[in-house]
Amino acid sequence: MKRTQILWMGTALAMLGLPALAGGRGTDGELRITFPQATSTLNPYLSSGTKDVYAASMVLEPLAGFDENGAVYPRLVSEIPSKENGGISADNMSITWKLIPGVKWSDGTPLTAADVVFTGAYCNETDSGCAQAFKFDGIEKIEAVDDLTVKITFAAPKANPFNAFVGSQTPILQKAQFENCMGAAAAACTEQNFAPIGTGPFRVTGFSVNDLVQYEANPEYRDAAKPEFATAMIKGGGDSIASARGVMETGEFDYAWNAQINPELQAQMVAAGKGQFIMGFGTNIERLELNLTDPSPDLAEGERSTAKYPNPRLSDVRVRRALSMALDRTALNDIGYGAGGSPNCNIVPAPAFYASDNTGCLTQDIEGAKALLDEAGWKDTDGDGVRDKDGMPLKLLYQTTVNPVRQDFQALIKGWWAEIGVETELKSIDPGVFFGGDPASPDTAEKFYADVEMHANNFDGTDPEAYLAALTTDKAPRPETNWIGTNYNRYANPDYDAISAKLAQTFDMNERAAIAKQMNDMLTKDGMVILPLILRGNLSAMSNTLAGVKVNAWDSEMWNVAQWSRVK
């Protein structure tokens, strides 16, 4: 039966007062999603922003993903490689993936191993500034054994081979569409980046940067009955409160991702009876990132926030430690998240096996922070309440996104830092810009033209190896990478880099856990490069008319959007 016939029959049955047909591609009208952070690109290799990765995941797919329990499951392959099925070599030097026969791109052409090989080459091009480069660490070669078989060879035995092409951050790009977009040309390929051809349940029909993404059901999707929605849209911008209200109170939208609002507002919205809040806890940590390089506008463009100039205020670990000691994380959680969060001192808070026994940050110590700044030579020499050293005031620029909870956090933190003699200038940036990755913008998280910035971050799956590798020296954003990179802090520690390489080759699980904890501690309690604040639950709002949604804190929240439907 043709799609138009199905739609006509559904309408006719409704007019007769009979129940509509259940299921079938395109039978449920439009799926309306709202993001408080507007989508900037649909190419996740050019943005580390979650909003962009999630919007792209409606269209682009990896070989495998992480399910709601964090387990690896097949998407574009027939099975997950293992030692038992021969997919992982006995020496752990390679992994072989077998594509499902007959999978097509939305333009009707076949998905082949050549597309997978190309995607690896695309990200590894030295001057492209690939935002997901950390997922490809340790790979020596990616080759097509035949049209449906891909072999990845590692430079050394790889303990966790499920990084590249696993999870929504590293989907497969179509070679035919992107082959002229390699390296320095990548960012300029707007047609490709704004409307990628994919194998997922939807395909792009319209895109307005930092505003609206429009989709329709992919006619070539491998499940002929899916998706049940004929069209979909993601409306971005505004703020978390307005986004959640669009689902919970007005009913304008079906789903609101990232409903970062306080518990009192959540209760008020639930009372309207139109929807519910859903939440999953994973590894999402709200944190302060400290810039170890100098963001001063007095420096030439291309030299600000680069390794050439250390931060004159934050290069001393004692200053960084004092900033952390002044914080009351319990108070922050109480005003921002309540039961939806918990104070935390780790950037790897879960799974528990990998979490460091690191709780020292949970106790606020204003007097201790003052003493530490005294020891570091920062004194209030002129009695104005602001410490200085060598004629330089201890003044910081602290930026984050426009969001009511984050502005509450900024106000509290500014007050606590004022108590210890630190002057703080606050800056709020549109989240679509902050997480957008535009190399021309001065306000992106990667460019980091501030001393401190606040946001949340997490990792796909349950193994932190690639996530921790994202903080190695070579991952720092800089002009040579189009300001794309995951080491926002410009952390440069050869010991950390070496330990990261060691983790990739460590097979004993207890040893892996010990190394991961050591790396976590180097970044937090020892180095104070990142100041974790709150372990946040992934909170979203869902209409009571929406079915099939499964909360997933380990991958894209749209991971099973092909199964979403309207309540019948």
PDB file of N, CA and C in Angstrom, residues 286-379:
ATOM      1  N   GLU A 286      28.400  19.155  35.263  1.00  0.00           N
ATOM      2  CA  GLU A 286      28.494  20.611  35.157  1.00  0.00           C
ATOM      3  C   GLU A 286      29.800  21.012  35.817  1.00  0.00           C
ATOM      4  N   ARG A 287      30.628  21.794  35.105  1.00  0.00           N
ATOM      5  CA  ARG A 287      31.971  22.092  35.616  1.00  0.00           C
ATOM      6  C   ARG A 287      32.428  23.482  35.231  1.00  0.00           C
ATOM      7  N   LEU A 288      33.468  23.929  35.933  1.00  0.00           N
ATOM      8  CA  LEU A 288      34.189  25.133  35.554  1.00  0.00           C
ATOM      9  C   LEU A 288      35.461  24.705  34.851  1.00  0.00           C
ATOM     10  N   GLU A 289      35.654  25.210  33.650  1.00  0.00           N
ATOM     11  CA  GLU A 289      36.899  24.986  32.913  1.00  0.00           C
ATOM     12  C   GLU A 289      37.791  26.204  33.144  1.00  0.00           C
ATOM     13  N   LEU A 290      39.051  25.975  33.499  1.00  0.00           N
ATOM     14  CA  LEU A 290      39.981  27.074  33.724  1.00  0.00           C
ATOM     15  C   LEU A 290      40.952  27.160  32.562  1.00  0.00           C
ATOM     16  N   ASN A 291      41.105  28.359  32.023  1.00  0.00           N
ATOM     17  CA  ASN A 291      41.959  28.595  30.858  1.00  0.00           C
ATOM     18  C   ASN A 291      43.404  28.782  31.323  1.00  0.00           C
ATOM     19  N   LEU A 292      44.273  27.864  30.931  1.00  0.00           N
ATOM     20  CA  LEU A 292      45.672  27.939  31.344  1.00  0.00           C
ATOM     21  C   LEU A 292      46.487  28.870  30.458  1.00  0.00           C
ATOM     22  N   THR A 293      45.848  29.431  29.428  1.00  0.00           N
ATOM     23  CA  THR A 293      46.524  30.388  28.547  1.00  0.00           C
ATOM     24  C   THR A 293      45.881  31.761  28.704  1.00  0.00           C
ATOM     25  N   ASP A 294      46.545  32.766  28.196  1.00  0.00           N
ATOM     26  CA  ASP A 294      46.123  34.149  28.421  1.00  0.00           C
ATOM     27  C   ASP A 294      45.083  34.586  27.380  1.00  0.00           C
ATOM     28  N   PRO A 295      43.859  34.900  27.831  1.00  0.00           N
ATOM     29  CA  PRO A 295      42.820  35.320  26.889  1.00  0.00           C
ATOM     30  C   PRO A 295      42.775  36.825  26.658  1.00  0.00           C
ATOM     31  N   SER A 296      43.770  37.548  27.113  1.00  0.00           N
ATOM     32  CA  SER A 296      43.728  39.008  27.084  1.00  0.00           C
ATOM     33  C   SER A 296      43.514  39.558  25.670  1.00  0.00           C
ATOM     34  N   PRO A 297      42.582  40.491  25.503  1.00  0.00           N
ATOM     35  CA  PRO A 297      42.386  41.117  24.191  1.00  0.00           C
ATOM     36  C   PRO A 297      43.553  41.999  23.777  1.00  0.00           C
ATOM     37  N   ASP A 298      44.502  42.240  24.706  1.00  0.00           N
ATOM     38  CA  ASP A 298      45.693  43.011  24.352  1.00  0.00           C
ATOM     39  C   ASP A 298      46.633  42.224  23.449  1.00  0.00           C
ATOM     40  N   LEU A 299      46.465  40.903  23.426  1.00  0.00           N
ATOM     41  CA  LEU A 299      47.290  40.063  22.559  1.00  0.00           C
ATOM     42  C   LEU A 299      46.724  40.062  21.144  1.00  0.00           C
ATOM     43  N   ALA A 300      47.583  39.786  20.186  1.00  0.00           N
ATOM     44  CA  ALA A 300      47.159  39.756  18.786  1.00  0.00           C
ATOM     45  C   ALA A 300      46.217  38.584  18.541  1.00  0.00           C
ATOM     46  N   GLU A 301      45.276  38.774  17.608  1.00  0.00           N
ATOM     47  CA  GLU A 301      44.387  37.687  17.221  1.00  0.00           C
ATOM     48  C   GLU A 301      45.232  36.536  16.682  1.00  0.00           C
ATOM     49  N   GLY A 302      44.937  35.328  17.135  1.00  0.00           N
ATOM     50  CA  GLY A 302      45.762  34.176  16.773  1.00  0.00           C
ATOM     51  C   GLY A 302      46.784  33.837  17.837  1.00  0.00           C
ATOM     52  N   GLU A 303      46.958  34.761  18.808  1.00  0.00           N
ATOM     53  CA  GLU A 303      47.862  34.499  19.930  1.00  0.00           C
ATOM     54  C   GLU A 303      47.116  34.435  21.261  1.00  0.00           C
ATOM     55  N   ARG A 304      45.948  35.077  21.318  1.00  0.00           N
ATOM     56  CA  ARG A 304      45.104  34.969  22.509  1.00  0.00           C
ATOM     57  C   ARG A 304      44.731  33.507  22.747  1.00  0.00           C
ATOM     58  N   SER A 305      44.733  33.114  23.998  1.00  0.00           N
ATOM     59  CA  SER A 305      44.315  31.757  24.383  1.00  0.00           C
ATOM     60  C   SER A 305      45.074  30.678  23.610  1.00  0.00           C
ATOM     61  N   THR A 306      46.361  30.892  23.441  1.00  0.00           N
ATOM     62  CA  THR A 306      47.221  29.864  22.842  1.00  0.00           C
ATOM     63  C   THR A 306      48.373  29.565  23.788  1.00  0.00           C
ATOM     64  N   ALA A 307      49.007  28.430  23.568  1.00  0.00           N
ATOM     65  CA  ALA A 307      50.072  27.966  24.461  1.00  0.00           C
ATOM     66  C   ALA A 307      51.258  28.924  24.522  1.00  0.00           C
ATOM     67  N   LYS A 308      51.340  29.838  23.559  1.00  0.00           N
ATOM     68  CA  LYS A 308      52.454  30.779  23.520  1.00  0.00           C
ATOM     69  C   LYS A 308      52.454  31.692  24.740  1.00  0.00           C
ATOM     70  N   TYR A 309      51.265  31.960  25.299  1.00  0.00           N
ATOM     71  CA  TYR A 309      51.154  32.895  26.418  1.00  0.00           C
ATOM     72  C   TYR A 309      50.383  32.244  27.579  1.00  0.00           C
ATOM     73  N   PRO A 310      51.066  31.849  28.652  1.00  0.00           N
ATOM     74  CA  PRO A 310      50.387  31.283  29.826  1.00  0.00           C
ATOM     75  C   PRO A 310      49.507  32.329  30.502  1.00  0.00           C
ATOM     76  N   ASN A 311      48.481  31.862  31.181  1.00  0.00           N
ATOM     77  CA  ASN A 311      47.579  32.751  31.901  1.00  0.00           C
ATOM     78  C   ASN A 311      48.289  33.316  33.136  1.00  0.00           C
ATOM     79  N   PRO A 312      48.481  34.628  33.234  1.00  0.00           N
ATOM     80  CA  PRO A 312      49.243  35.193  34.346  1.00  0.00           C
ATOM     81  C   PRO A 312      48.535  35.060  35.697  1.00  0.00           C
ATOM     82  N   ARG A 313      47.254  34.770  35.703  1.00  0.00           N
ATOM     83  CA  ARG A 313      46.508  34.648  36.959  1.00  0.00           C
ATOM     84  C   ARG A 313      46.233  33.199  37.346  1.00  0.00           C
ATOM     85  N   LEU A 314      46.074  32.333  36.358  1.00  0.00           N
ATOM     86  CA  LEU A 314      45.646  30.968  36.655  1.00  0.00           C
ATOM     87  C   LEU A 314      46.713  29.908  36.438  1.00  0.00           C
ATOM     88  N   SER A 315      47.928  30.312  36.103  1.00  0.00           N
ATOM     89  CA  SER A 315      48.980  29.316  35.888  1.00  0.00           C
ATOM     90  C   SER A 315      49.457  28.694  37.200  1.00  0.00           C
ATOM     91  N   ASP A 316      49.258  29.386  38.307  1.00  0.00           N
ATOM     92  CA  ASP A 316      49.644  28.877  39.631  1.00  0.00           C
ATOM     93  C   ASP A 316      48.510  27.996  40.158  1.00  0.00           C
ATOM     94  N   VAL A 317      48.824  26.720  40.426  1.00  0.00           N
ATOM     95  CA  VAL A 317      47.805  25.791  40.888  1.00  0.00           C
ATOM     96  C   VAL A 317      47.180  26.232  42.212  1.00  0.00           C
ATOM     97  N   ARG A 318      47.921  27.006  43.005  1.00  0.00           N
ATOM     98  CA  ARG A 318      47.366  27.474  44.278  1.00  0.00           C
ATOM     99  C   ARG A 318      46.182  28.413  44.060  1.00  0.00           C
ATOM    100  N   VAL A 319      46.247  29.223  43.024  1.00  0.00           N
ATOM    101  CA  VAL A 319      45.121  30.102  42.705  1.00  0.00           C
ATOM    102  C   VAL A 319      43.917  29.264  42.267  1.00  0.00           C
ATOM    103  N   ARG A 320      44.177  28.296  41.422  1.00  0.00           N
ATOM    104  CA  ARG A 320      43.096  27.436  40.946  1.00  0.00           C
ATOM    105  C   ARG A 320      42.458  26.662  42.108  1.00  0.00           C
ATOM    106  N   ARG A 321      43.296  26.199  43.007  1.00  0.00           N
ATOM    107  CA  ARG A 321      42.791  25.447  44.155  1.00  0.00           C
ATOM    108  C   ARG A 321      41.940  26.346  45.064  1.00  0.00           C
ATOM    109  N   ALA A 322      42.388  27.569  45.248  1.00  0.00           N
ATOM    110  CA  ALA A 322      41.630  28.512  46.083  1.00  0.00           C
ATOM    111  C   ALA A 322      40.253  28.783  45.484  1.00  0.00           C
ATOM    112  N   LEU A 323      40.182  28.906  44.171  1.00  0.00           N
ATOM    113  CA  LEU A 323      38.896  29.128  43.513  1.00  0.00           C
ATOM    114  C   LEU A 323      37.939  27.974  43.797  1.00  0.00           C
ATOM    115  N   SER A 324      38.470  26.758  43.790  1.00  0.00           N
ATOM    116  CA  SER A 324      37.646  25.593  44.071  1.00  0.00           C
ATOM    117  C   SER A 324      37.223  25.541  45.535  1.00  0.00           C
ATOM    118  N   MET A 325      38.150  25.842  46.432  1.00  0.00           N
ATOM    119  CA  MET A 325      37.851  25.779  47.864  1.00  0.00           C
ATOM    120  C   MET A 325      36.756  26.760  48.273  1.00  0.00           C
ATOM    121  N   ALA A 326      36.614  27.840  47.541  1.00  0.00           N
ATOM    122  CA  ALA A 326      35.622  28.869  47.889  1.00  0.00           C
ATOM    123  C   ALA A 326      34.193  28.475  47.529  1.00  0.00           C
ATOM    124  N   LEU A 327      34.018  27.386  46.800  1.00  0.00           N
ATOM    125  CA  LEU A 327      32.701  27.025  46.284  1.00  0.00           C
ATOM    126  C   LEU A 327      31.927  26.144  47.261  1.00  0.00           C
ATOM    127  N   ASP A 328      30.631  26.401  47.338  1.00  0.00           N
ATOM    128  CA  ASP A 328      29.717  25.556  48.099  1.00  0.00           C
ATOM    129  C   ASP A 328      28.868  24.778  47.091  1.00  0.00           C
ATOM    130  N   ARG A 329      29.327  23.600  46.737  1.00  0.00           N
ATOM    131  CA  ARG A 329      28.661  22.822  45.691  1.00  0.00           C
ATOM    132  C   ARG A 329      27.278  22.328  46.120  1.00  0.00           C
ATOM    133  N   THR A 330      27.104  22.088  47.398  1.00  0.00           N
ATOM    134  CA  THR A 330      25.788  21.666  47.882  1.00  0.00           C
ATOM    135  C   THR A 330      24.759  22.774  47.676  1.00  0.00           C
ATOM    136  N   ALA A 331      25.146  24.010  47.963  1.00  0.00           N
ATOM    137  CA  ALA A 331      24.240  25.144  47.754  1.00  0.00           C
ATOM    138  C   ALA A 331      23.905  25.287  46.276  1.00  0.00           C
ATOM    139  N   LEU A 332      24.885  25.089  45.403  1.00  0.00           N
ATOM    140  CA  LEU A 332      24.635  25.165  43.965  1.00  0.00           C
ATOM    141  C   LEU A 332      23.616  24.120  43.536  1.00  0.00           C
ATOM    142  N   ASN A 333      23.796  22.903  44.016  1.00  0.00           N
ATOM    143  CA  ASN A 333      22.870  21.839  43.625  1.00  0.00           C
ATOM    144  C   ASN A 333      21.458  22.111  44.145  1.00  0.00           C
ATOM    145  N   ASP A 334      21.372  22.638  45.348  1.00  0.00           N
ATOM    146  CA  ASP A 334      20.062  22.908  45.939  1.00  0.00           C
ATOM    147  C   ASP A 334      19.260  23.907  45.114  1.00  0.00           C
ATOM    148  N   ILE A 335      19.916  24.948  44.605  1.00  0.00           N
ATOM    149  CA  ILE A 335      19.169  25.960  43.840  1.00  0.00           C
ATOM    150  C   ILE A 335      18.977  25.550  42.384  1.00  0.00           C
ATOM    151  N   GLY A 336      19.826  24.638  41.895  1.00  0.00           N
ATOM    152  CA  GLY A 336      19.775  24.335  40.466  1.00  0.00           C
ATOM    153  C   GLY A 336      19.135  23.028  40.083  1.00  0.00           C
ATOM    154  N   TYR A 337      19.340  21.978  40.883  1.00  0.00           N
ATOM    155  CA  TYR A 337      18.947  20.648  40.423  1.00  0.00           C
ATOM    156  C   TYR A 337      18.184  19.813  41.440  1.00  0.00           C
ATOM    157  N   GLY A 338      18.412  20.022  42.724  1.00  0.00           N
ATOM    158  CA  GLY A 338      17.716  19.210  43.710  1.00  0.00           C
ATOM    159  C   GLY A 338      18.002  17.733  43.507  1.00  0.00           C
ATOM    160  N   ALA A 339      16.930  16.926  43.429  1.00  0.00           N
ATOM    161  CA  ALA A 339      17.091  15.480  43.245  1.00  0.00           C
ATOM    162  C   ALA A 339      17.638  15.129  41.868  1.00  0.00           C
ATOM    163  N   GLY A 340      17.652  16.102  40.972  1.00  0.00           N
ATOM    164  CA  GLY A 340      18.173  15.862  39.624  1.00  0.00           C
ATOM    165  C   GLY A 340      19.670  16.025  39.512  1.00  0.00           C
ATOM    166  N   GLY A 341      20.358  16.190  40.632  1.00  0.00           N
ATOM    167  CA  GLY A 341      21.807  16.337  40.594  1.00  0.00           C
ATOM    168  C   GLY A 341      22.415  15.998  41.938  1.00  0.00           C
ATOM    169  N   SER A 342      23.736  15.960  41.979  1.00  0.00           N
ATOM    170  CA  SER A 342      24.442  15.762  43.246  1.00  0.00           C
ATOM    171  C   SER A 342      25.825  16.393  43.123  1.00  0.00           C
ATOM    172  N   PRO A 343      26.312  17.048  44.188  1.00  0.00           N
ATOM    173  CA  PRO A 343      27.650  17.633  44.164  1.00  0.00           C
ATOM    174  C   PRO A 343      28.684  16.562  43.847  1.00  0.00           C
ATOM    175  N   ASN A 344      29.688  16.919  43.042  1.00  0.00           N
ATOM    176  CA  ASN A 344      30.659  15.912  42.616  1.00  0.00           C
ATOM    177  C   ASN A 344      32.007  16.549  42.366  1.00  0.00           C
ATOM    178  N   CYS A 345      33.067  15.790  42.596  1.00  0.00           N
ATOM    179  CA  CYS A 345      34.430  16.296  42.441  1.00  0.00           C
ATOM    180  C   CYS A 345      35.169  15.659  41.272  1.00  0.00           C
ATOM    181  N   ASN A 346      34.515  14.790  40.509  1.00  0.00           N
ATOM    182  CA  ASN A 346      35.177  14.059  39.424  1.00  0.00           C
ATOM    183  C   ASN A 346      34.633  14.454  38.060  1.00  0.00           C
ATOM    184  N   ILE A 347      35.474  14.365  37.042  1.00  0.00           N
ATOM    185  CA  ILE A 347      34.951  14.497  35.683  1.00  0.00           C
ATOM    186  C   ILE A 347      34.579  13.121  35.127  1.00  0.00           C
ATOM    187  N   VAL A 348      35.034  12.057  35.774  1.00  0.00           N
ATOM    188  CA  VAL A 348      34.573  10.700  35.469  1.00  0.00           C
ATOM    189  C   VAL A 348      33.817  10.207  36.701  1.00  0.00           C
ATOM    190  N   PRO A 349      32.535  10.529  36.799  1.00  0.00           N
ATOM    191  CA  PRO A 349      31.775  10.186  37.993  1.00  0.00           C
ATOM    192  C   PRO A 349      31.158   8.793  37.955  1.00  0.00           C
ATOM    193  N   ALA A 350      31.151   8.178  36.775  1.00  0.00           N
ATOM    194  CA  ALA A 350      30.503   6.895  36.596  1.00  0.00           C
ATOM    195  C   ALA A 350      31.101   6.226  35.342  1.00  0.00           C
ATOM    196  N   PRO A 351      30.935   4.896  35.230  1.00  0.00           N
ATOM    197  CA  PRO A 351      30.428   3.954  36.216  1.00  0.00           C
ATOM    198  C   PRO A 351      31.274   3.964  37.497  1.00  0.00           C
ATOM    199  N   ALA A 352      30.696   3.464  38.578  1.00  0.00           N
ATOM    200  CA  ALA A 352      31.364   3.513  39.879  1.00  0.00           C
ATOM    201  C   ALA A 352      32.740   2.873  39.849  1.00  0.00           C
ATOM    202  N   PHE A 353      32.912   1.872  38.995  1.00  0.00           N
ATOM    203  CA  PHE A 353      34.187   1.169  38.868  1.00  0.00           C
ATOM    204  C   PHE A 353      35.321   2.116  38.493  1.00  0.00           C
ATOM    205  N   TYR A 354      34.998   3.162  37.718  1.00  0.00           N
ATOM    206  CA  TYR A 354      36.013   4.101  37.243  1.00  0.00           C
ATOM    207  C   TYR A 354      36.074   5.390  38.062  1.00  0.00           C
ATOM    208  N   ALA A 355      35.187   5.570  39.006  1.00  0.00           N
ATOM    209  CA  ALA A 355      35.097   6.838  39.737  1.00  0.00           C
ATOM    210  C   ALA A 355      36.105   6.908  40.877  1.00  0.00           C
ATOM    211  N   SER A 356      36.865   7.979  40.904  1.00  0.00           N
ATOM    212  CA  SER A 356      37.859   8.195  41.956  1.00  0.00           C
ATOM    213  C   SER A 356      37.182   8.482  43.298  1.00  0.00           C
ATOM    214  N   ASP A 357      37.851   8.044  44.378  1.00  0.00           N
ATOM    215  CA  ASP A 357      37.377   8.363  45.725  1.00  0.00           C
ATOM    216  C   ASP A 357      37.851   9.781  46.049  1.00  0.00           C
ATOM    217  N   ASN A 358      37.196  10.732  45.429  1.00  0.00           N
ATOM    218  CA  ASN A 358      37.649  12.118  45.437  1.00  0.00           C
ATOM    219  C   ASN A 358      36.494  12.986  45.934  1.00  0.00           C
ATOM    220  N   THR A 359      36.517  13.328  47.212  1.00  0.00           N
ATOM    221  CA  THR A 359      35.409  14.084  47.800  1.00  0.00           C
ATOM    222  C   THR A 359      35.865  15.377  48.470  1.00  0.00           C
ATOM    223  N   GLY A 360      37.138  15.711  48.342  1.00  0.00           N
ATOM    224  CA  GLY A 360      37.683  16.868  49.049  1.00  0.00           C
ATOM    225  C   GLY A 360      37.051  18.185  48.676  1.00  0.00           C
ATOM    226  N   CYS A 361      36.498  18.281  47.486  1.00  0.00           N
ATOM    227  CA  CYS A 361      35.933  19.559  47.033  1.00  0.00           C
ATOM    228  C   CYS A 361      34.565  19.833  47.628  1.00  0.00           C
ATOM    229  N   LEU A 362      33.974  18.866  48.308  1.00  0.00           N
ATOM    230  CA  LEU A 362      32.592  19.003  48.753  1.00  0.00           C
ATOM    231  C   LEU A 362      32.438  19.918  49.963  1.00  0.00           C
ATOM    232  N   THR A 363      33.544  20.234  50.638  1.00  0.00           N
ATOM    233  CA  THR A 363      33.496  21.114  51.802  1.00  0.00           C
ATOM    234  C   THR A 363      34.026  22.493  51.437  1.00  0.00           C
ATOM    235  N   GLN A 364      33.191  23.507  51.573  1.00  0.00           N
ATOM    236  CA  GLN A 364      33.623  24.876  51.296  1.00  0.00           C
ATOM    237  C   GLN A 364      34.596  25.338  52.388  1.00  0.00           C
ATOM    238  N   ASP A 365      35.672  26.041  51.972  1.00  0.00           N
ATOM    239  CA  ASP A 365      36.674  26.513  52.937  1.00  0.00           C
ATOM    240  C   ASP A 365      37.160  27.902  52.519  1.00  0.00           C
ATOM    241  N   ILE A 366      36.384  28.912  52.884  1.00  0.00           N
ATOM    242  CA  ILE A 366      36.706  30.285  52.515  1.00  0.00           C
ATOM    243  C   ILE A 366      38.036  30.722  53.133  1.00  0.00           C
ATOM    244  N   GLU A 367      38.233  30.451  54.420  1.00  0.00           N
ATOM    245  CA  GLU A 367      39.453  30.890  55.086  1.00  0.00           C
ATOM    246  C   GLU A 367      40.673  30.176  54.531  1.00  0.00           C
ATOM    247  N   GLY A 368      40.526  28.902  54.234  1.00  0.00           N
ATOM    248  CA  GLY A 368      41.637  28.168  53.631  1.00  0.00           C
ATOM    249  C   GLY A 368      41.999  28.716  52.264  1.00  0.00           C
ATOM    250  N   ALA A 369      40.986  29.125  51.500  1.00  0.00           N
ATOM    251  CA  ALA A 369      41.227  29.704  50.181  1.00  0.00           C
ATOM    252  C   ALA A 369      41.978  31.021  50.304  1.00  0.00           C
ATOM    253  N   LYS A 370      41.607  31.839  51.301  1.00  0.00           N
ATOM    254  CA  LYS A 370      42.307  33.105  51.515  1.00  0.00           C
ATOM    255  C   LYS A 370      43.771  32.863  51.860  1.00  0.00           C
ATOM    256  N   ALA A 371      44.030  31.896  52.727  1.00  0.00           N
ATOM    257  CA  ALA A 371      45.400  31.601  53.140  1.00  0.00           C
ATOM    258  C   ALA A 371      46.235  31.124  51.956  1.00  0.00           C
ATOM    259  N   LEU A 372      45.618  30.352  51.074  1.00  0.00           N
ATOM    260  CA  LEU A 372      46.341  29.833  49.914  1.00  0.00           C
ATOM    261  C   LEU A 372      46.705  30.966  48.953  1.00  0.00           C
ATOM    262  N   LEU A 373      45.815  31.924  48.777  1.00  0.00           N
ATOM    263  CA  LEU A 373      46.120  33.072  47.918  1.00  0.00           C
ATOM    264  C   LEU A 373      47.201  33.944  48.551  1.00  0.00           C
ATOM    265  N   ASP A 374      47.180  34.077  49.878  1.00  0.00           N
ATOM    266  CA  ASP A 374      48.268  34.791  50.569  1.00  0.00           C
ATOM    267  C   ASP A 374      49.597  34.128  50.274  1.00  0.00           C
ATOM    268  N   GLU A 375      49.611  32.813  50.403  1.00  0.00           N
ATOM    269  CA  GLU A 375      50.842  32.043  50.170  1.00  0.00           C
ATOM    270  C   GLU A 375      51.341  32.215  48.744  1.00  0.00           C
ATOM    271  N   ALA A 376      50.405  32.348  47.802  1.00  0.00           N
ATOM    272  CA  ALA A 376      50.776  32.490  46.388  1.00  0.00           C
ATOM    273  C   ALA A 376      51.206  33.911  46.048  1.00  0.00           C
ATOM    274  N   GLY A 377      51.135  34.811  47.016  1.00  0.00           N
ATOM    275  CA  GLY A 377      51.608  36.172  46.791  1.00  0.00           C
ATOM    276  C   GLY A 377      50.570  37.145  46.318  1.00  0.00           C
ATOM    277  N   TRP A 378      49.299  36.751  46.358  1.00  0.00           N
ATOM    278  CA  TRP A 378      48.213  37.642  45.952  1.00  0.00           C
ATOM    279  C   TRP A 378      47.664  38.306  47.209  1.00  0.00           C
ATOM    280  N   LYS A 379      47.880  39.622  47.346  1.00  0.00           N
ATOM    281  CA  LYS A 379      47.478  40.370  48.538  1.00  0.00           C
ATOM    282  C   LYS A 379      46.629  41.578  48.139  1.00  0.00           C
TER     283      LYS A 379
END
